[in-house]
Structures are given as C-alpha cells and as structure tokens.
Short mmCIF file of C-alpha atoms in Angstrom, two decimals:
data_model
loop_
_atom_site.label_atom_id
_atom_site.label_comp_id
_atom_site.label_asym_id
_atom_site.label_seq_id
_atom_site.Cartn_x
_atom_site.Cartn_y
_atom_site.Cartn_z
CA UNK A 1 46.81 51.27 140.52
CA UNK A 2 46.68 49.38 143.85
CA UNK A 3 48.36 45.97 143.86
CA UNK A 4 45.03 44.15 144.31
CA UNK A 5 43.48 45.94 141.31
CA UNK A 6 46.56 45.20 139.15
CA UNK A 7 46.35 41.52 140.08
CA UNK A 8 42.65 41.43 139.19
CA UNK A 9 43.36 43.12 135.84
CA UNK A 10 46.13 40.62 135.08
CA UNK A 11 43.83 37.70 135.91
CA UNK A 12 41.09 39.19 133.72
CA UNK A 13 43.57 39.50 130.84
CA UNK A 14 44.64 35.89 131.29
CA UNK A 15 41.00 34.81 131.38
CA UNK A 16 40.37 36.57 128.06
CA UNK A 17 43.39 34.82 126.55
CA UNK A 18 42.16 31.48 127.82
CA UNK A 19 38.73 32.05 126.24
CA UNK A 20 40.08 33.17 122.84
CA UNK A 21 42.49 30.31 122.40
CA UNK A 22 43.63 27.11 123.99
CA UNK A 23 47.18 28.45 124.02
CA UNK A 24 48.65 28.95 127.47
CA UNK A 25 49.09 32.53 128.68
CA UNK A 26 52.89 32.39 128.37
CA UNK A 27 52.52 31.13 124.79
CA UNK A 28 50.20 33.99 123.89
CA UNK A 29 52.64 36.46 125.45
CA UNK A 30 55.69 35.08 123.62
CA UNK A 31 53.99 34.61 120.26
CA UNK A 32 52.34 38.03 120.43
CA UNK A 33 55.73 39.63 121.14
CA UNK A 34 57.16 37.82 118.11
CA UNK A 35 54.24 38.96 115.96
CA UNK A 36 54.62 42.55 117.16
CA UNK A 37 58.29 42.59 116.08
CA UNK A 38 57.40 40.92 112.77
CA UNK A 39 54.70 43.50 112.17
CA UNK A 40 57.13 46.36 112.86
CA UNK A 41 59.68 44.83 110.50
CA UNK A 42 57.03 44.26 107.86
CA UNK A 43 55.92 47.89 108.02
CA UNK A 44 59.56 49.01 107.84
CA UNK A 45 60.16 46.80 104.79
CA UNK A 46 56.93 48.00 103.20
CA UNK A 47 57.89 51.65 103.56
CA UNK A 48 61.45 51.06 102.33
CA UNK A 49 60.14 49.14 99.32
CA UNK A 50 57.70 51.97 98.55
CA UNK A 51 60.47 54.54 99.06
CA UNK A 52 62.66 52.76 96.51
CA UNK A 53 59.64 52.30 94.19
CA UNK A 54 58.98 56.05 94.29
CA UNK A 55 62.62 57.02 93.83
CA UNK A 56 63.67 54.43 91.26
CA UNK A 57 65.41 55.74 88.14
CA UNK A 58 67.62 54.52 85.37
CA UNK A 59 67.61 52.26 82.36
CA UNK A 60 65.29 49.61 83.84
CA UNK A 61 63.02 52.09 85.62
CA UNK A 62 59.73 50.61 84.44
CA UNK A 63 60.59 47.00 85.29
CA UNK A 64 62.00 47.82 88.73
CA UNK A 65 59.26 50.33 89.50
CA UNK A 66 56.58 47.74 88.73
CA UNK A 67 58.42 44.94 90.59
CA UNK A 68 58.74 47.04 93.74
CA UNK A 69 55.08 48.06 93.50
CA UNK A 70 54.13 44.37 93.34
CA UNK A 71 56.42 43.57 96.27
CA UNK A 72 55.08 46.43 98.39
CA UNK A 73 51.48 45.35 97.77
CA UNK A 74 52.34 41.82 98.90
CA UNK A 75 54.20 43.06 101.98
CA UNK A 76 51.40 45.44 102.98
CA UNK A 77 48.82 42.64 102.71
CA UNK A 78 50.75 40.67 105.32
CA UNK A 79 50.55 43.48 107.88
CA UNK A 80 46.84 42.97 108.48
CA UNK A 81 47.28 39.19 108.71
CA UNK A 82 50.00 39.56 111.35
CA UNK A 83 48.04 42.05 113.45
CA UNK A 84 44.80 40.10 113.25
CA UNK A 85 46.54 36.86 114.22
CA UNK A 86 47.90 38.54 117.35
CA UNK A 87 44.40 39.71 118.24
CA UNK A 88 42.83 36.31 117.50
CA UNK A 89 45.01 34.65 120.11
CA UNK A 90 44.25 37.30 122.71
CA UNK A 91 47.26 39.58 122.34
CA UNK A 92 47.70 43.17 121.33
CA UNK A 93 49.59 44.68 118.45
CA UNK A 94 51.25 47.91 117.33
CA UNK A 95 49.51 51.19 117.98
CA UNK A 96 51.58 53.92 116.28
CA UNK A 97 54.56 54.85 114.12
CA UNK A 98 56.54 55.28 117.34
CA UNK A 99 55.58 51.75 118.36
CA UNK A 100 56.84 50.49 115.01
CA UNK A 101 60.18 52.25 115.48
CA UNK A 102 60.58 50.78 118.99
CA UNK A 103 60.06 47.21 117.74
CA UNK A 104 61.55 47.14 114.24
CA UNK A 105 64.85 45.37 113.63
CA UNK A 106 65.20 46.20 109.93
CA UNK A 107 66.96 49.49 109.34
CA UNK A 108 65.41 52.45 107.54
CA UNK A 109 67.08 54.14 104.58
CA UNK A 110 66.74 57.92 104.63
CA UNK A 111 69.36 58.64 101.97
CA UNK A 112 68.54 61.36 99.47
CA UNK A 113 69.71 59.28 96.54
CA UNK A 114 70.35 55.53 96.19
CA UNK A 115 71.45 53.83 92.98
CA UNK A 116 69.07 51.18 91.62
CA UNK A 117 71.52 48.32 92.19
CA UNK A 118 72.00 49.35 95.83
CA UNK A 119 68.24 49.68 96.31
CA UNK A 120 67.63 46.16 95.04
CA UNK A 121 70.58 44.70 96.96
CA UNK A 122 69.39 46.31 100.19
CA UNK A 123 65.87 45.00 99.70
CA UNK A 124 67.23 41.52 98.96
CA UNK A 125 69.21 41.63 102.21
CA UNK A 126 66.23 42.93 104.19
CA UNK A 127 63.98 40.20 102.81
CA UNK A 128 66.56 37.55 103.78
CA UNK A 129 66.75 39.06 107.26
CA UNK A 130 62.95 39.05 107.52
CA UNK A 131 63.02 35.36 106.58
CA UNK A 132 65.33 34.72 109.56
CA UNK A 133 62.94 36.60 111.86
CA UNK A 134 59.99 34.63 110.49
CA UNK A 135 61.79 31.34 111.16
CA UNK A 136 62.52 32.42 114.73
CA UNK A 137 58.86 33.30 115.29
CA UNK A 138 57.90 29.94 113.79
CA UNK A 139 60.02 28.22 116.44
CA UNK A 140 58.01 29.97 119.17
CA UNK A 141 54.79 28.80 117.54
CA UNK A 142 56.02 25.21 117.42
CA UNK A 143 57.13 25.46 121.05
CA UNK A 144 53.56 26.33 122.12
CA UNK A 145 51.79 24.16 119.52
CA UNK A 146 50.28 27.18 117.74
CA UNK A 147 49.77 25.46 114.41
CA UNK A 148 47.61 28.22 112.93
CA UNK A 149 50.22 30.96 113.39
CA UNK A 150 52.98 28.56 112.32
CA UNK A 151 51.05 27.81 109.14
CA UNK A 152 50.63 31.49 108.31
CA UNK A 153 54.32 32.11 108.94
CA UNK A 154 55.23 29.30 106.54
CA UNK A 155 53.33 31.11 103.77
CA UNK A 156 55.03 34.41 104.65
CA UNK A 157 58.44 32.70 104.55
CA UNK A 158 57.70 31.42 101.05
CA UNK A 159 56.62 34.87 99.88
CA UNK A 160 59.67 36.52 101.44
CA UNK A 161 62.06 33.97 99.96
CA UNK A 162 60.51 34.56 96.53
CA UNK A 163 61.07 38.31 96.82
CA UNK A 164 64.67 37.68 97.97
CA UNK A 165 65.26 35.37 95.02
CA UNK A 166 63.89 37.82 92.43
CA UNK A 167 65.91 40.71 93.87
CA UNK A 168 69.10 38.65 94.18
CA UNK A 169 68.83 37.43 90.56
CA UNK A 170 68.42 40.99 89.30
CA UNK A 171 71.36 42.29 91.36
CA UNK A 172 73.59 39.50 90.05
CA UNK A 173 72.91 40.67 86.50
CA UNK A 174 73.77 44.33 87.14
#
C-alpha cells in the first residue's frame, strides 16, 4: 500500500473512532488493546472451566460439576460484553482461536488427568489473576475518562472475585 494511501486509511480509521465515541484515538487504541487481552483471557478461562467441568470426578462430583457449569456460563456471558464494548468505542476485537492464543496471559491446562482439588485451586488462581488484569484495564479506562468501560469492568471484577472466593473456600476445606 503506498504511503499516501496508508495515511488516508489511518485518518479514516481515526475519523470513525472520533464519530463513535468522544474518546481520543490513543485512548481507543489503548483501551481496545486491554479489552482484546481481557477477551483472550476470558475465553481461556471459560474453556479451562468447561474442561474441568467435563472432567470432574470424585466424591463431590455433582456439586463441583454444577458449580463449574454456573461459572462457565457467567464467564462466557462476559465475552460478548467485552467484544461489543471494544466495537462500540471504535476498536476491533479477536478474530480466531489463533488470535486468542496470541493475546491470552492465562495458561491452558492440557493434562490428561487433574485431581478435583487441583482443578479448583487452579481456577481460583486464574480468577485472581484475571482480577488483576481487570484492575489494570480499569486504570487505562480511568486514564482516558472512559466511564462506561470502567463501569463494566467493575461489575466483571465483582463477578471474578466471587468466583475466586467460592473456589478458595472449597479448596480450603479439602
């Protein structure tokens, strides 16, 4: 693409951002990048939670199976909210499984067999880590006065802390 055409495309992209939101272009860029990483982490946590839901066994199978199903439903619901928020402010979002893997910070678990206590402990740790990522993204929103995204993130933090709490309490009793 010739330099002149690339410059025109960049200006057109900035113009779209300016029309969709009153956020400055650099704010949209930074917040969208944060949302993209959060979305990748949320998908990773969703799949790990489902993995452990599917492969749960043991004495408390039913309780843990149902808890992880509830958690995975809640996590999955957030994915659409994150992606749509990025689009609302004029940014883009993830496009593929490969895109998720390039942006995720939470680690996958591909082990053939994981004991229930380790499953729950790992999910508790991942939810705490996601809370840290959410707080970091919140700081970017505050920096650019994006109160709408900040408000959504506050709700997601509360949900994530609740999951962490439930998981931690169970692990302490095992």
